[in-house]
Short mmCIF file of C-alpha atoms and ligand atoms in Angstrom, two decimals:
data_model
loop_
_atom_site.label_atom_id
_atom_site.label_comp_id
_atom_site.label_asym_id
_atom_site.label_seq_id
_atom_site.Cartn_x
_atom_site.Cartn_y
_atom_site.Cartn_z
CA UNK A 1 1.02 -13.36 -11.14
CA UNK A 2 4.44 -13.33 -9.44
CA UNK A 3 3.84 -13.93 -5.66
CA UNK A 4 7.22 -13.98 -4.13
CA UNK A 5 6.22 -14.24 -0.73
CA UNK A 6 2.87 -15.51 1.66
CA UNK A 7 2.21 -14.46 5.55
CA UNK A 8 -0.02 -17.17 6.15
CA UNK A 9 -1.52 -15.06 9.23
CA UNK A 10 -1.90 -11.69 10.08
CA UNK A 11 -3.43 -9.51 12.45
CA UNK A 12 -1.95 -6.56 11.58
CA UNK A 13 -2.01 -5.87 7.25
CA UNK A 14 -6.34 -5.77 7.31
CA UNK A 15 -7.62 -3.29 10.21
CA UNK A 16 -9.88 -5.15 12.06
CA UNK A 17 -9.19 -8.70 10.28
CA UNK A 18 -7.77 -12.16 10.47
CA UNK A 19 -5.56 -11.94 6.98
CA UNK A 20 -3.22 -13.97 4.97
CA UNK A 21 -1.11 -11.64 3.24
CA UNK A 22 0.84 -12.65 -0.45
CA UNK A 23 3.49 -10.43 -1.46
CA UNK A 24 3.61 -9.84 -5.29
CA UNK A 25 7.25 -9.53 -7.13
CA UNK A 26 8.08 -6.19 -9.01
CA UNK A 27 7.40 -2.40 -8.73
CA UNK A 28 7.52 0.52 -10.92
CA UNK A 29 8.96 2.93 -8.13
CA UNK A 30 12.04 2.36 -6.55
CA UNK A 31 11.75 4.39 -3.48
CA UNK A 32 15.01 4.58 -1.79
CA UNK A 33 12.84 4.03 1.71
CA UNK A 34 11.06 0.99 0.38
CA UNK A 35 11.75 -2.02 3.08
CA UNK A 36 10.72 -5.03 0.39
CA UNK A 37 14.54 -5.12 -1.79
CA UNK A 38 13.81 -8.32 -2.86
CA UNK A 39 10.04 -7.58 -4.25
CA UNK A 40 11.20 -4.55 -5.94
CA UNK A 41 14.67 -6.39 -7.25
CA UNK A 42 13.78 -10.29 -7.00
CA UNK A 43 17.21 -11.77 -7.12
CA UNK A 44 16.98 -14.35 -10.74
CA UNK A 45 16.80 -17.39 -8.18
CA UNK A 46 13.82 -15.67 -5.59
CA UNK A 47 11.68 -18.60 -4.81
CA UNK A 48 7.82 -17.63 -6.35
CA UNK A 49 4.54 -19.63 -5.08
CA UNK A 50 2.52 -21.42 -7.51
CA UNK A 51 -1.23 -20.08 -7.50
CA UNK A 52 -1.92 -23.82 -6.80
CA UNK A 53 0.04 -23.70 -3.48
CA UNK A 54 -1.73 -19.94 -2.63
CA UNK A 55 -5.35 -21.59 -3.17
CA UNK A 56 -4.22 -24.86 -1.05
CA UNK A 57 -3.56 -22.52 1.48
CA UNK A 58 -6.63 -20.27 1.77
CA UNK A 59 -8.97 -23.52 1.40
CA UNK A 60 -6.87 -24.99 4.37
CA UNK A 61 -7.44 -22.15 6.27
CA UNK A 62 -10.82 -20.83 5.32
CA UNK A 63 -12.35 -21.29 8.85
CA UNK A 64 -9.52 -19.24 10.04
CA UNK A 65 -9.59 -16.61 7.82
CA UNK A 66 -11.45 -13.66 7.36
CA UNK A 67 -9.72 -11.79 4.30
CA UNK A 68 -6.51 -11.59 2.37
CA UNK A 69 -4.52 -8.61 1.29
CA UNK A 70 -2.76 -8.44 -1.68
CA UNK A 71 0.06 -6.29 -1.26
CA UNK A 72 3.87 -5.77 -3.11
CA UNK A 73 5.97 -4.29 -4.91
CA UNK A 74 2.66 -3.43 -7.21
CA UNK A 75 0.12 -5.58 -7.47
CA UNK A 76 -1.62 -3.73 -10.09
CA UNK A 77 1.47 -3.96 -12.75
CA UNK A 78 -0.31 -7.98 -13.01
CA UNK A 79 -2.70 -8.23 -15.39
CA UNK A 80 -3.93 -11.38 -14.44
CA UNK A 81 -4.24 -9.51 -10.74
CA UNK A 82 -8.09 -9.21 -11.28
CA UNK A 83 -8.77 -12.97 -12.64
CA UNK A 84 -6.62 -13.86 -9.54
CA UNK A 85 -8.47 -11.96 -7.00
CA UNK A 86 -12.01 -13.23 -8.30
CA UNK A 87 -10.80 -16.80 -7.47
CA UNK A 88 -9.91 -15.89 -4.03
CA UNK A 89 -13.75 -14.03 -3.50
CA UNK A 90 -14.77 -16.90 -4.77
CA UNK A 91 -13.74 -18.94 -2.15
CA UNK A 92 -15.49 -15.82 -0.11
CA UNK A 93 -12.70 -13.92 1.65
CA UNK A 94 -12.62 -10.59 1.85
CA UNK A 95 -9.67 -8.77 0.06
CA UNK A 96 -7.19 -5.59 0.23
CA UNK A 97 -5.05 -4.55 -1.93
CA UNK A 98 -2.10 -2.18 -1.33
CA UNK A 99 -1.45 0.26 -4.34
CA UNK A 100 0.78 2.90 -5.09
CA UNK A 101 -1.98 4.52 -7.33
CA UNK A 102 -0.18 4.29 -10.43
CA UNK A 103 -3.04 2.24 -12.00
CA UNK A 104 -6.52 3.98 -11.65
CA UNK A 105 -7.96 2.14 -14.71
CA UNK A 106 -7.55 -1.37 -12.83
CA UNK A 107 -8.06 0.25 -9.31
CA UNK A 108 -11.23 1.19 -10.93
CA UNK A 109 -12.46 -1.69 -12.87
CA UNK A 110 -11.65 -3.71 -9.62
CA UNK A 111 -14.14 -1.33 -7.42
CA UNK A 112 -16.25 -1.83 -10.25
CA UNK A 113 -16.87 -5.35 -10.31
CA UNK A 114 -16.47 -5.67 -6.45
CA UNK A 115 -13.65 -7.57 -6.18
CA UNK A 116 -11.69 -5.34 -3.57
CA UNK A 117 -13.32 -4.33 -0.08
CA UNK A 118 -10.49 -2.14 0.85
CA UNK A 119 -7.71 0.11 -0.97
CA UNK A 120 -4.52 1.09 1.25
CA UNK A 121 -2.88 3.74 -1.18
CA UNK A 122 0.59 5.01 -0.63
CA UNK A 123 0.85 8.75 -0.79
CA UNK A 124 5.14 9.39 -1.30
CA UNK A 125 4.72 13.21 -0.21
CA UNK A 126 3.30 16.18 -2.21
CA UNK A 127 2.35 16.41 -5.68
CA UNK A 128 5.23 18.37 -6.82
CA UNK A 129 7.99 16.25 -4.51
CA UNK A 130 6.67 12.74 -5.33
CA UNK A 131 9.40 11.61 -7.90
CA UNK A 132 12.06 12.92 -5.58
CA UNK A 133 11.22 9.55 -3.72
CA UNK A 134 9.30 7.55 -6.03
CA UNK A 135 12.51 7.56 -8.45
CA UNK A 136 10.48 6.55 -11.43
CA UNK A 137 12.07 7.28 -14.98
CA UNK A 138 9.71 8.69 -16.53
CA UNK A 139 7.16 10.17 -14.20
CA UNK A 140 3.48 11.41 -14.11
CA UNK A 141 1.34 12.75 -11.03
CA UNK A 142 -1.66 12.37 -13.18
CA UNK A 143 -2.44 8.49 -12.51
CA UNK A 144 -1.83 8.93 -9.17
CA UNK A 145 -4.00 12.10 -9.03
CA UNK A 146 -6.78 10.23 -10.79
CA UNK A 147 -6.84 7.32 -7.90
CA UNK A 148 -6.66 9.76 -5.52
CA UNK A 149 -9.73 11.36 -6.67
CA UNK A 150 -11.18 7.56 -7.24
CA UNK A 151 -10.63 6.65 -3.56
CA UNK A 152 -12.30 9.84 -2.45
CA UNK A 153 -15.63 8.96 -3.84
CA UNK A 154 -16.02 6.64 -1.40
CA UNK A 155 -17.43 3.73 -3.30
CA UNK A 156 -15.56 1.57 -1.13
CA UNK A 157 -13.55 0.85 2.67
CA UNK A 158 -9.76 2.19 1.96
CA UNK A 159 -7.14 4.29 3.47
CA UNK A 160 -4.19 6.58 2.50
CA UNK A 161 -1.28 5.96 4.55
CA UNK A 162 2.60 7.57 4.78
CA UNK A 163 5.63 6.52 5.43
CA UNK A 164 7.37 9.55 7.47
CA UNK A 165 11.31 10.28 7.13
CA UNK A 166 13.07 12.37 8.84
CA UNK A 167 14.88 14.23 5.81
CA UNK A 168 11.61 14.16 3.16
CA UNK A 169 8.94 15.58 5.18
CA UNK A 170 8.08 18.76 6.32
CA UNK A 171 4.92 20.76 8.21
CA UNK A 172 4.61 22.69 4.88
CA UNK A 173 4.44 19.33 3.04
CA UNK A 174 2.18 17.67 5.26
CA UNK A 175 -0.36 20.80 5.06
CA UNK A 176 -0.27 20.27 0.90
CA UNK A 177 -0.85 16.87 1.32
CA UNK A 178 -4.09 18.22 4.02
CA UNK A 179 -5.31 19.68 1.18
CA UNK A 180 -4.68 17.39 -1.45
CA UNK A 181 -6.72 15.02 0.22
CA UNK A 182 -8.97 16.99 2.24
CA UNK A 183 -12.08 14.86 3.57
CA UNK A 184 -10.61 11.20 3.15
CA UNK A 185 -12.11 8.36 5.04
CA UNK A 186 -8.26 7.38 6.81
CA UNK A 187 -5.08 8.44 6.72
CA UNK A 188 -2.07 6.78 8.47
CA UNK A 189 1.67 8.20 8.93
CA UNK A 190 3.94 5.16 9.41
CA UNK A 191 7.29 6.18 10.71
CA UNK A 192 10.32 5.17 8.26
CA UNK A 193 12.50 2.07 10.21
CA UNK A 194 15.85 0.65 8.98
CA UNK A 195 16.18 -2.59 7.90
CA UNK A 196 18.65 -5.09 6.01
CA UNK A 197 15.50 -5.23 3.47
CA UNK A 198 15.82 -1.51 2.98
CA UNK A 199 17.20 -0.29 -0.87
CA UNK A 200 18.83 2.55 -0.01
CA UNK A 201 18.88 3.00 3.54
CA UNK A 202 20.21 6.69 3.70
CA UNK A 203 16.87 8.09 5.57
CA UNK A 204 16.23 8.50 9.43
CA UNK A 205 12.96 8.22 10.92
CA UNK A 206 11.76 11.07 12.39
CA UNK A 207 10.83 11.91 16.03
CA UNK A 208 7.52 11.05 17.95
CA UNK A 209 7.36 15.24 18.57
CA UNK A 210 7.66 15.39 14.67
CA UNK A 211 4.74 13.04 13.73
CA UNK A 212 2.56 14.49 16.27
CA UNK A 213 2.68 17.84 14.88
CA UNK A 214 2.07 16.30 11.43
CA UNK A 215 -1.51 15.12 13.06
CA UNK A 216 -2.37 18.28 14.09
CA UNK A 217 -1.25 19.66 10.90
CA UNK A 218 -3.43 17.39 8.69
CA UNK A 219 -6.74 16.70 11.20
CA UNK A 220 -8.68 19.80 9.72
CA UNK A 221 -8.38 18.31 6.83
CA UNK A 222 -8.84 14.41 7.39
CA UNK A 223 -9.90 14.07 10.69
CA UNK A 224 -9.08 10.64 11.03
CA UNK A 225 -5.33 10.88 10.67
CA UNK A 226 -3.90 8.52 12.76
CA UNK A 227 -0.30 7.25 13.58
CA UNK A 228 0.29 3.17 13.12
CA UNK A 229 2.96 1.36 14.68
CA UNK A 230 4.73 4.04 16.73
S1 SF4 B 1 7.68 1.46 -1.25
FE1 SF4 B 1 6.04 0.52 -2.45
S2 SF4 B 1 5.98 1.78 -4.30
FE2 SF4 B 1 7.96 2.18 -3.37
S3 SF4 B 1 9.40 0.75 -4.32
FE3 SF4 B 1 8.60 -0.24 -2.45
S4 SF4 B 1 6.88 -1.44 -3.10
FE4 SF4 B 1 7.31 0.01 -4.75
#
């Protein structure tokens, strides 16, 4: 594991939770949006936390805590990611994990074995636009389609959530995405914000009037559609 950064408390990452958060190092999208620079591009002298200093942590805080979320860059590009987690529900916190969905196997075999209680899974935009802001090299909607499909079985707590920018979303995207995932548990639309942490801050975010009419584009499909932190 590469864990470039630790929120000792939060309120905020786990709905409904008193979290520590750890921030992993490295992604395999390089959205242009993204506001985490230096997890998707650690600069060669980024300061990284031992797991040693992670578990001193959690055990000094364990009366405190309720869960931890597990977020990045992409945490599922670890390997070690599920030996890691099992330590921490070991110690008998609840986790999250924040995907991009470009790992269904692990996403899967982590559901599987009950080490996650909750999935947050970016969704970029539609099917057909998503590597117009993903940026990947070589790019497949297939992995992303297959956790997707994982996350609406329902096996477990998660959500699908959005960041919203002004110049990459549209009514007629936001009615594909409806229907793409039609009947999920939670969906949030985050509005995009500029920041020094930002790669490529050429976006705007878009207006309040915007977002609202994304709602009431996507409640028939997912009722619970939601905006978070507007
Ligand atoms: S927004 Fe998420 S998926 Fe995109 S580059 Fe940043 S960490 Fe990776």
């Amino acid at each position: 594991m590469l864990i470039l950064g630790l929120q000792k408390t939060t309120l905020l990452d786990y709905p409904g939770k008193i979290a520590s958060t750890i921030f992993t190092g490295g992604c395999n999208f390089k959205c242009p949006f993204c506001h985490n620079k230096d997890l998707v591009f650690p600069p060669k002298d980024a300061f990284a936390f031992t797991e040693e200093e992670i578990f001193e942590h959690l055990l000094s805080k364990k009366k405190i805590l309720d869960g931890v979320c597990i977020t990045g860059g992409e945490p599922t590009l670890h390997k070690d990611l599920p030996e890691f987690i099992k330590k921490i529900k070991d110690l008998g916190f609840l986790v999250k994990l924040d995907s991009n969905g470009t790992n269904p196997d692990m996403l899967a075999a982590l559901i599987e074995s009950k080490l996650v209680d909750y999935i947050a899974m970016d969704i970029k935009t539609t099917k057909e636009k998503y590597n117009d802001i993903a940026c990947m090299n070589s790019f497949d909607i297939a992995p992303i389609d297959a956790s997707v499909s994982l996350l609406l079985e329902g096996k477990i707590d998660y959500e699908f959530r959005t960041t919203v920018m002004a110049e990459c979303h549209t009514v007629t995207d936001m009615e594909a995405i409806g229907q793409w995932l039609k009947g999920a548990r939670a969906y949030y639309l985050q509005s995009y914000r500029e920041s020094e942490q930002v790669i490529n801050p050429i976006f705007s975010s878009p207006s309040l009037e915007t977002l609202e009419q994304f709602i009431d584009v996507l409640k028939p499909y997912i009722p619970n559609t939601q905006l978070r932190g507007v």
